[in-house]
Amino acid sequence: MFRQLIRHPVYIFKFAIYVLFICFAVIFYFSGILPDLDKSVKNMYAVIILLYGSYRMVRTYQDFKAELRNENEE
């Protein structure tokens, strides 16, 4: 699968972006950034960013597998 991923560099870029979203969510949750925000609002932001990054990563993986299937059929 990694060889196929190397042949499609656009998916490497997309996966990297969504991994960054997940990392930012973890950093935002555990760090002292914006200490004046209410803890529940800060947690909500972190969860929203985490869910978005996870959802988009799964969708990108599904798109990647669909593209590989289409290439194999041709």
Short mmCIF file of N, CA and C in Angstrom, two decimals:
data_model
loop_
_atom_site.label_atom_id
_atom_site.label_comp_id
_atom_site.label_asym_id
_atom_site.label_seq_id
_atom_site.Cartn_x
_atom_site.Cartn_y
_atom_site.Cartn_z
N MET A 1 0.82 -1.19 0.00
CA MET A 1 0.00 0.00 0.00
C MET A 1 0.87 1.26 0.00
N PHE A 2 2.02 1.21 0.67
CA PHE A 2 2.86 2.40 0.72
C PHE A 2 3.43 2.75 -0.65
N ARG A 3 3.70 1.74 -1.46
CA ARG A 3 4.18 2.01 -2.81
C ARG A 3 3.10 2.72 -3.63
N GLN A 4 1.86 2.29 -3.44
CA GLN A 4 0.76 2.95 -4.14
C GLN A 4 0.55 4.36 -3.64
N LEU A 5 0.78 4.56 -2.36
CA LEU A 5 0.64 5.90 -1.79
C LEU A 5 1.71 6.83 -2.33
N ILE A 6 2.90 6.31 -2.55
CA ILE A 6 3.99 7.13 -3.11
C ILE A 6 3.66 7.55 -4.54
N ARG A 7 2.95 6.71 -5.27
CA ARG A 7 2.56 7.06 -6.63
C ARG A 7 1.47 8.13 -6.67
N HIS A 8 0.83 8.38 -5.56
CA HIS A 8 -0.22 9.40 -5.45
C HIS A 8 0.15 10.39 -4.35
N PRO A 9 1.04 11.32 -4.64
CA PRO A 9 1.53 12.22 -3.58
C PRO A 9 0.45 13.16 -3.03
N VAL A 10 -0.61 13.37 -3.76
CA VAL A 10 -1.66 14.24 -3.25
C VAL A 10 -2.28 13.67 -1.98
N TYR A 11 -2.35 12.35 -1.88
CA TYR A 11 -2.91 11.73 -0.68
C TYR A 11 -1.95 11.81 0.49
N ILE A 12 -0.66 11.80 0.23
CA ILE A 12 0.32 12.00 1.31
C ILE A 12 0.12 13.38 1.92
N PHE A 13 -0.05 14.38 1.06
CA PHE A 13 -0.27 15.74 1.52
C PHE A 13 -1.57 15.85 2.32
N LYS A 14 -2.63 15.23 1.82
CA LYS A 14 -3.92 15.28 2.53
C LYS A 14 -3.83 14.60 3.88
N PHE A 15 -3.22 13.41 3.94
CA PHE A 15 -3.07 12.72 5.22
C PHE A 15 -2.27 13.56 6.20
N ALA A 16 -1.22 14.21 5.72
CA ALA A 16 -0.39 15.05 6.60
C ALA A 16 -1.19 16.21 7.18
N ILE A 17 -2.03 16.81 6.36
CA ILE A 17 -2.85 17.92 6.86
C ILE A 17 -3.79 17.46 7.96
N TYR A 18 -4.42 16.30 7.77
CA TYR A 18 -5.37 15.84 8.77
C TYR A 18 -4.68 15.30 10.02
N VAL A 19 -3.47 14.81 9.90
CA VAL A 19 -2.70 14.44 11.08
C VAL A 19 -2.37 15.71 11.87
N LEU A 20 -2.08 16.80 11.16
CA LEU A 20 -1.83 18.07 11.84
C LEU A 20 -3.07 18.55 12.60
N PHE A 21 -4.25 18.39 12.02
CA PHE A 21 -5.47 18.75 12.72
C PHE A 21 -5.58 17.97 14.03
N ILE A 22 -5.31 16.68 13.98
CA ILE A 22 -5.40 15.85 15.18
C ILE A 22 -4.35 16.28 16.21
N CYS A 23 -3.14 16.56 15.74
CA CYS A 23 -2.08 17.03 16.65
C CYS A 23 -2.44 18.37 17.28
N PHE A 24 -2.99 19.28 16.49
CA PHE A 24 -3.40 20.57 17.04
C PHE A 24 -4.49 20.40 18.09
N ALA A 25 -5.40 19.47 17.87
CA ALA A 25 -6.46 19.23 18.86
C ALA A 25 -5.86 18.74 20.18
N VAL A 26 -4.90 17.84 20.09
CA VAL A 26 -4.27 17.32 21.31
C VAL A 26 -3.47 18.42 22.01
N ILE A 27 -2.73 19.19 21.23
CA ILE A 27 -1.95 20.29 21.81
C ILE A 27 -2.88 21.32 22.44
N PHE A 28 -3.95 21.65 21.75
CA PHE A 28 -4.90 22.64 22.27
C PHE A 28 -5.55 22.15 23.57
N TYR A 29 -5.83 20.86 23.64
CA TYR A 29 -6.48 20.30 24.83
C TYR A 29 -5.54 20.29 26.04
N PHE A 30 -4.29 19.90 25.83
CA PHE A 30 -3.37 19.73 26.96
C PHE A 30 -2.54 20.97 27.28
N SER A 31 -2.55 21.97 26.43
CA SER A 31 -1.69 23.13 26.69
C SER A 31 -2.45 24.21 27.43
N GLY A 32 -1.71 25.23 27.82
CA GLY A 32 -2.30 26.35 28.52
C GLY A 32 -2.62 27.51 27.59
N ILE A 33 -2.83 27.19 26.31
CA ILE A 33 -3.15 28.23 25.34
C ILE A 33 -4.52 28.82 25.68
N LEU A 34 -4.63 30.10 25.59
CA LEU A 34 -5.87 30.82 25.88
C LEU A 34 -6.43 30.47 27.26
N PRO A 35 -5.71 30.82 28.31
CA PRO A 35 -6.16 30.46 29.66
C PRO A 35 -7.43 31.20 30.09
N ASP A 36 -7.77 32.29 29.39
CA ASP A 36 -8.96 33.03 29.78
C ASP A 36 -10.25 32.39 29.26
N LEU A 37 -10.14 31.41 28.36
CA LEU A 37 -11.32 30.71 27.87
C LEU A 37 -11.84 29.75 28.94
N ASP A 38 -13.13 29.58 28.96
CA ASP A 38 -13.74 28.60 29.85
C ASP A 38 -13.27 27.20 29.45
N LYS A 39 -13.06 26.33 30.41
CA LYS A 39 -12.54 25.00 30.13
C LYS A 39 -13.48 24.20 29.22
N SER A 40 -14.78 24.35 29.38
CA SER A 40 -15.71 23.60 28.55
C SER A 40 -15.66 24.07 27.09
N VAL A 41 -15.46 25.38 26.87
CA VAL A 41 -15.34 25.90 25.51
C VAL A 41 -14.04 25.40 24.88
N LYS A 42 -12.97 25.41 25.65
CA LYS A 42 -11.68 24.92 25.17
C LYS A 42 -11.77 23.43 24.81
N ASN A 43 -12.43 22.65 25.65
CA ASN A 43 -12.62 21.22 25.37
C ASN A 43 -13.47 21.02 24.12
N MET A 44 -14.49 21.84 23.96
CA MET A 44 -15.35 21.73 22.79
C MET A 44 -14.56 22.02 21.51
N TYR A 45 -13.74 23.04 21.51
CA TYR A 45 -12.90 23.35 20.35
C TYR A 45 -11.97 22.17 20.02
N ALA A 46 -11.35 21.62 21.06
CA ALA A 46 -10.43 20.51 20.85
C ALA A 46 -11.16 19.29 20.27
N VAL A 47 -12.34 19.00 20.78
CA VAL A 47 -13.11 17.85 20.29
C VAL A 47 -13.55 18.08 18.85
N ILE A 48 -13.99 19.29 18.54
CA ILE A 48 -14.42 19.59 17.17
C ILE A 48 -13.25 19.44 16.19
N ILE A 49 -12.10 19.96 16.55
CA ILE A 49 -10.93 19.84 15.67
C ILE A 49 -10.52 18.37 15.53
N LEU A 50 -10.56 17.61 16.62
CA LEU A 50 -10.21 16.20 16.58
C LEU A 50 -11.19 15.42 15.71
N LEU A 51 -12.48 15.66 15.87
CA LEU A 51 -13.47 14.95 15.07
C LEU A 51 -13.35 15.30 13.59
N TYR A 52 -13.13 16.56 13.29
CA TYR A 52 -12.98 16.96 11.89
C TYR A 52 -11.76 16.29 11.26
N GLY A 53 -10.63 16.32 11.95
CA GLY A 53 -9.42 15.69 11.42
C GLY A 53 -9.59 14.20 11.23
N SER A 54 -10.24 13.55 12.19
CA SER A 54 -10.47 12.10 12.08
C SER A 54 -11.42 11.77 10.95
N TYR A 55 -12.51 12.52 10.86
CA TYR A 55 -13.49 12.29 9.79
C TYR A 55 -12.86 12.47 8.42
N ARG A 56 -12.12 13.55 8.23
CA ARG A 56 -11.52 13.81 6.92
C ARG A 56 -10.44 12.78 6.60
N MET A 57 -9.73 12.28 7.61
CA MET A 57 -8.72 11.26 7.36
C MET A 57 -9.38 9.97 6.87
N VAL A 58 -10.48 9.58 7.50
CA VAL A 58 -11.20 8.38 7.08
C VAL A 58 -11.75 8.57 5.67
N ARG A 59 -12.31 9.72 5.37
CA ARG A 59 -12.86 9.98 4.03
C ARG A 59 -11.74 9.98 2.98
N THR A 60 -10.60 10.54 3.31
CA THR A 60 -9.47 10.54 2.38
C THR A 60 -8.99 9.12 2.13
N TYR A 61 -8.95 8.31 3.16
CA TYR A 61 -8.55 6.92 2.99
C TYR A 61 -9.54 6.18 2.09
N GLN A 62 -10.83 6.43 2.27
CA GLN A 62 -11.83 5.80 1.42
C GLN A 62 -11.69 6.26 -0.03
N ASP A 63 -11.42 7.52 -0.24
CA ASP A 63 -11.21 8.04 -1.60
C ASP A 63 -9.96 7.41 -2.23
N PHE A 64 -8.92 7.26 -1.44
CA PHE A 64 -7.69 6.65 -1.92
C PHE A 64 -7.93 5.20 -2.33
N LYS A 65 -8.63 4.44 -1.51
CA LYS A 65 -8.93 3.05 -1.85
C LYS A 65 -9.82 2.97 -3.09
N ALA A 66 -10.77 3.89 -3.23
CA ALA A 66 -11.63 3.89 -4.42
C ALA A 66 -10.82 4.20 -5.67
N GLU A 67 -9.88 5.11 -5.58
CA GLU A 67 -9.04 5.43 -6.74
C GLU A 67 -8.15 4.24 -7.11
N LEU A 68 -7.64 3.54 -6.12
CA LEU A 68 -6.84 2.35 -6.41
C LEU A 68 -7.69 1.26 -7.07
N ARG A 69 -8.91 1.10 -6.61
CA ARG A 69 -9.82 0.13 -7.21
C ARG A 69 -10.11 0.48 -8.66
N ASN A 70 -10.33 1.78 -8.93
CA ASN A 70 -10.60 2.22 -10.29
C ASN A 70 -9.39 2.00 -11.20
N GLU A 71 -8.19 2.21 -10.69
CA GLU A 71 -6.98 1.98 -11.48
C GLU A 71 -6.80 0.49 -11.79
N ASN A 72 -7.13 -0.36 -10.85
CA ASN A 72 -6.99 -1.79 -11.06
C ASN A 72 -8.00 -2.34 -12.05
N GLU A 73 -9.17 -1.70 -12.14
CA GLU A 73 -10.21 -2.13 -13.08
C GLU A 73 -9.85 -1.76 -14.51
N GLU A 74 -9.08 -0.71 -14.67
CA GLU A 74 -8.76 -0.24 -16.03
C GLU A 74 -7.68 -1.03 -16.67
#
